[in-house]
Structure formats: structure tokens, C-alpha cells
Amino acid sequence: MTTEVRLTLRLPQDLRDRLRDHAKSERRSLNSELVYMLEVGLRSAGVDAESPGGDSASPAPLRGRPDSSPT
């Protein structure tokens, strides 16, 4: 049994419009398209249902510019 959780997500209007249009072209609701895209993205990133944190052998990507680390 799958538990559903409500989530409020703030998106730029143009991104929301693009997602809605893409969902329509795929004959999905916006919600279904977002769930599908997230599942595909997680799968391609090596994250599966058994591993909430992903593959621990793969380091997480760094954020920010390479020169943004404190000195």
C-alpha cells in the first residue's frame, strides 16, 4: 500500500507552464508527470527504493562554484 503525502511546491510560472504542457502531451496530469519525472530522475541517479540515500559509494555532487569553499 502506498502512502501519499501532500507537498506544496513553489515553481516559476514559466516552468509550471512548460511542465503542464509536457504533461498534457504525455496524456498525464501535472501531478502524475512530476511523480514520473522524479522517479526517472532518481533511478538515473542510482537511487532506489531500498536505498533512501542513494549509492553510498557515489559521493553527492558539490554545490556552488568550485572556488566557493572557505579558505
CSV table of N, CA and C in Angstrom, one decimal:
chain,number,residue,atom,x,y,z
A,1,MET,N,0.8,-1.2,0.0
A,1,MET,CA,0.0,0.0,0.0
A,1,MET,C,0.9,1.2,0.0
A,2,THR,N,0.6,2.2,-0.9
A,2,THR,CA,1.4,3.4,-1.0
A,2,THR,C,0.7,4.5,-0.2
A,3,THR,N,1.5,5.2,0.6
A,3,THR,CA,1.0,6.3,1.4
A,3,THR,C,1.3,7.6,0.6
A,4,GLU,N,0.3,8.4,0.4
A,4,GLU,CA,0.5,9.6,-0.3
A,4,GLU,C,0.7,10.8,0.6
A,5,VAL,N,1.5,11.7,0.3
A,5,VAL,CA,1.8,12.9,1.1
A,5,VAL,C,1.6,14.1,0.2
A,6,ARG,N,1.0,15.1,0.8
A,6,ARG,CA,0.8,16.4,0.1
A,6,ARG,C,2.1,17.2,0.3
A,7,LEU,N,2.4,17.9,-0.8
A,7,LEU,CA,3.6,18.8,-0.8
A,7,LEU,C,3.3,20.1,-1.5
A,8,THR,N,3.6,21.2,-0.9
A,8,THR,CA,3.5,22.5,-1.5
A,8,THR,C,4.8,22.7,-2.2
A,9,LEU,N,4.7,23.1,-3.5
A,9,LEU,CA,5.9,23.3,-4.3
A,9,LEU,C,5.8,24.6,-5.0
A,10,ARG,N,6.8,25.5,-4.8
A,10,ARG,CA,6.8,26.8,-5.5
A,10,ARG,C,7.6,26.7,-6.7
A,11,LEU,N,7.1,27.0,-7.9
A,11,LEU,CA,7.8,27.0,-9.2
A,11,LEU,C,7.6,28.3,-9.9
A,12,PRO,N,8.6,28.6,-10.7
A,12,PRO,CA,8.4,29.8,-11.5
A,12,PRO,C,7.3,29.5,-12.5
A,13,GLN,N,6.5,30.5,-12.8
A,13,GLN,CA,5.3,30.3,-13.7
A,13,GLN,C,5.7,29.7,-15.0
A,14,ASP,N,6.8,30.1,-15.6
A,14,ASP,CA,7.1,29.6,-16.9
A,14,ASP,C,7.5,28.1,-16.8
A,15,LEU,N,8.1,27.7,-15.7
A,15,LEU,CA,8.5,26.3,-15.6
A,15,LEU,C,7.2,25.5,-15.4
A,16,ARG,N,6.3,26.0,-14.6
A,16,ARG,CA,5.0,25.3,-14.3
A,16,ARG,C,4.2,25.1,-15.7
A,17,ASP,N,4.2,26.2,-16.5
A,17,ASP,CA,3.6,26.1,-17.8
A,17,ASP,C,4.2,25.0,-18.7
A,18,ARG,N,5.5,25.0,-18.7
A,18,ARG,CA,6.2,24.0,-19.5
A,18,ARG,C,5.9,22.6,-19.0
A,19,LEU,N,5.9,22.4,-17.7
A,19,LEU,CA,5.6,21.1,-17.2
A,19,LEU,C,4.2,20.7,-17.5
A,20,ARG,N,3.3,21.6,-17.3
A,20,ARG,CA,1.9,21.3,-17.6
A,20,ARG,C,1.7,21.0,-19.1
A,21,ASP,N,2.3,21.7,-20.0
A,21,ASP,CA,2.2,21.4,-21.4
A,21,ASP,C,2.8,20.0,-21.7
A,22,HIS,N,3.9,19.7,-21.1
A,22,HIS,CA,4.6,18.4,-21.4
A,22,HIS,C,3.7,17.3,-20.8
A,23,ALA,N,3.1,17.5,-19.6
A,23,ALA,CA,2.2,16.5,-19.1
A,23,ALA,C,1.0,16.3,-20.0
A,24,LYS,N,0.5,17.3,-20.5
A,24,LYS,CA,-0.6,17.2,-21.4
A,24,LYS,C,-0.3,16.4,-22.7
A,25,SER,N,0.9,16.7,-23.2
A,25,SER,CA,1.4,16.0,-24.4
A,25,SER,C,1.6,14.5,-24.1
A,26,GLU,N,1.9,14.1,-22.9
A,26,GLU,CA,2.1,12.7,-22.5
A,26,GLU,C,0.8,12.1,-22.0
A,27,ARG,N,-0.3,12.9,-22.0
A,27,ARG,CA,-1.6,12.5,-21.5
A,27,ARG,C,-1.6,12.1,-20.1
A,28,ARG,N,-0.9,12.9,-19.3
A,28,ARG,CA,-0.9,12.7,-17.8
A,28,ARG,C,-1.3,14.0,-17.1
A,29,SER,N,-1.7,13.9,-15.9
A,29,SER,CA,-1.9,15.1,-15.1
A,29,SER,C,-0.6,15.6,-14.7
A,30,LEU,N,-0.6,16.9,-14.3
A,30,LEU,CA,0.7,17.5,-13.9
A,30,LEU,C,1.3,16.7,-12.7
A,31,ASN,N,0.5,16.3,-11.8
A,31,ASN,CA,0.9,15.6,-10.6
A,31,ASN,C,1.6,14.3,-11.1
A,32,SER,N,0.9,13.5,-12.0
A,32,SER,CA,1.4,12.2,-12.5
A,32,SER,C,2.7,12.4,-13.2
A,33,GLU,N,2.8,13.5,-14.0
A,33,GLU,CA,4.1,13.8,-14.7
A,33,GLU,C,5.2,14.1,-13.8
A,34,LEU,N,4.9,14.9,-12.8
A,34,LEU,CA,6.0,15.2,-11.8
A,34,LEU,C,6.5,14.0,-11.1
A,35,VAL,N,5.6,13.1,-10.6
A,35,VAL,CA,5.9,11.9,-10.0
A,35,VAL,C,6.8,11.0,-10.9
A,36,TYR,N,6.3,10.9,-12.2
A,36,TYR,CA,7.1,10.1,-13.2
A,36,TYR,C,8.5,10.7,-13.3
A,37,MET,N,8.6,12.0,-13.5
A,37,MET,CA,9.9,12.6,-13.7
A,37,MET,C,10.8,12.4,-12.5
A,38,LEU,N,10.3,12.5,-11.4
A,38,LEU,CA,11.1,12.3,-10.2
A,38,LEU,C,11.6,10.9,-10.1
A,39,GLU,N,10.7,9.9,-10.4
A,39,GLU,CA,11.1,8.5,-10.3
A,39,GLU,C,12.2,8.2,-11.3
A,40,VAL,N,12.0,8.7,-12.6
A,40,VAL,CA,13.0,8.5,-13.6
A,40,VAL,C,14.4,9.2,-13.2
A,41,GLY,N,14.3,10.4,-12.6
A,41,GLY,CA,15.5,11.1,-12.2
A,41,GLY,C,16.2,10.4,-11.1
A,42,LEU,N,15.5,9.9,-10.1
A,42,LEU,CA,16.1,9.1,-9.1
A,42,LEU,C,16.7,7.8,-9.6
A,43,ARG,N,16.0,7.2,-10.4
A,43,ARG,CA,16.6,5.9,-11.0
A,43,ARG,C,17.9,6.2,-11.8
A,44,SER,N,17.9,7.2,-12.6
A,44,SER,CA,19.1,7.5,-13.3
A,44,SER,C,20.2,8.0,-12.4
A,45,ALA,N,19.9,8.5,-11.2
A,45,ALA,CA,20.9,9.0,-10.3
A,45,ALA,C,21.4,7.8,-9.4
A,46,GLY,N,20.8,6.6,-9.6
A,46,GLY,CA,21.2,5.5,-8.8
A,46,GLY,C,20.6,5.3,-7.5
A,47,VAL,N,19.5,6.1,-7.3
A,47,VAL,CA,18.7,6.0,-6.0
A,47,VAL,C,17.6,5.0,-6.2
A,48,ASP,N,17.5,4.0,-5.4
A,48,ASP,CA,16.4,3.1,-5.5
A,48,ASP,C,15.6,3.0,-4.2
A,49,ALA,N,14.5,2.3,-4.2
A,49,ALA,CA,13.6,2.2,-3.0
A,49,ALA,C,14.3,1.6,-1.8
A,50,GLU,N,15.3,0.8,-2.0
A,50,GLU,CA,16.0,0.1,-0.9
A,50,GLU,C,17.0,1.0,-0.3
A,51,SER,N,17.4,2.1,-1.0
A,51,SER,CA,18.5,2.9,-0.6
A,51,SER,C,18.1,4.4,-0.6
A,52,PRO,N,17.4,4.9,0.5
A,52,PRO,CA,16.9,6.2,0.5
A,52,PRO,C,18.0,7.3,0.3
A,53,GLY,N,19.3,7.0,0.6
A,53,GLY,CA,20.3,8.0,0.4
A,53,GLY,C,21.1,7.8,-0.9
A,54,GLY,N,20.7,6.8,-1.7
A,54,GLY,CA,21.4,6.5,-2.9
A,54,GLY,C,22.6,5.6,-2.6
A,55,ASP,N,23.4,5.5,-3.6
A,55,ASP,CA,24.6,4.6,-3.5
A,55,ASP,C,25.6,5.3,-2.7
A,56,SER,N,25.9,4.7,-1.5
A,56,SER,CA,26.9,5.4,-0.7
A,56,SER,C,28.3,5.4,-1.2
A,57,ALA,N,28.6,4.6,-2.2
A,57,ALA,CA,29.9,4.6,-2.9
A,57,ALA,C,30.1,5.8,-3.8
A,58,SER,N,28.9,6.5,-4.2
A,58,SER,CA,29.0,7.6,-5.1
A,58,SER,C,28.8,8.9,-4.2
A,59,PRO,N,29.8,9.8,-4.3
A,59,PRO,CA,29.7,11.0,-3.5
A,59,PRO,C,28.6,11.9,-4.0
A,60,ALA,N,28.0,12.7,-3.1
A,60,ALA,CA,27.0,13.6,-3.5
A,60,ALA,C,27.7,14.7,-4.4
A,61,PRO,N,27.0,15.3,-5.3
A,61,PRO,CA,27.6,16.4,-6.1
A,61,PRO,C,27.8,17.6,-5.2
A,62,LEU,N,28.8,18.3,-5.5
A,62,LEU,CA,29.2,19.5,-4.8
A,62,LEU,C,28.2,20.7,-5.2
A,63,ARG,N,27.9,21.5,-4.3
A,63,ARG,CA,27.1,22.7,-4.6
A,63,ARG,C,27.9,23.9,-4.6
A,64,GLY,N,27.5,24.9,-5.4
A,64,GLY,CA,28.2,26.1,-5.5
A,64,GLY,C,29.3,26.1,-6.5
A,65,ARG,N,30.0,27.2,-6.6
A,65,ARG,CA,31.2,27.2,-7.5
A,65,ARG,C,32.4,26.5,-6.9
A,66,PRO,N,33.2,26.0,-7.7
A,66,PRO,CA,34.4,25.3,-7.2
A,66,PRO,C,35.3,26.2,-6.3
A,67,ASP,N,35.3,27.5,-6.5
A,67,ASP,CA,36.1,28.4,-5.7
A,67,ASP,C,35.3,28.9,-4.5
A,68,SER,N,34.2,28.4,-4.2
A,68,SER,CA,33.4,28.9,-3.1
A,68,SER,C,33.7,28.3,-1.7
A,69,SER,N,34.6,27.4,-1.7
A,69,SER,CA,35.0,26.8,-0.4
A,69,SER,C,35.7,27.8,0.5
A,70,PRO,N,35.5,27.8,1.8
A,70,PRO,CA,36.2,28.7,2.7
A,70,PRO,C,37.6,28.4,2.7
A,71,THR,N,38.4,29.5,2.9
A,71,THR,CA,39.9,29.3,3.0
A,71,THR,C,40.4,29.5,4.4
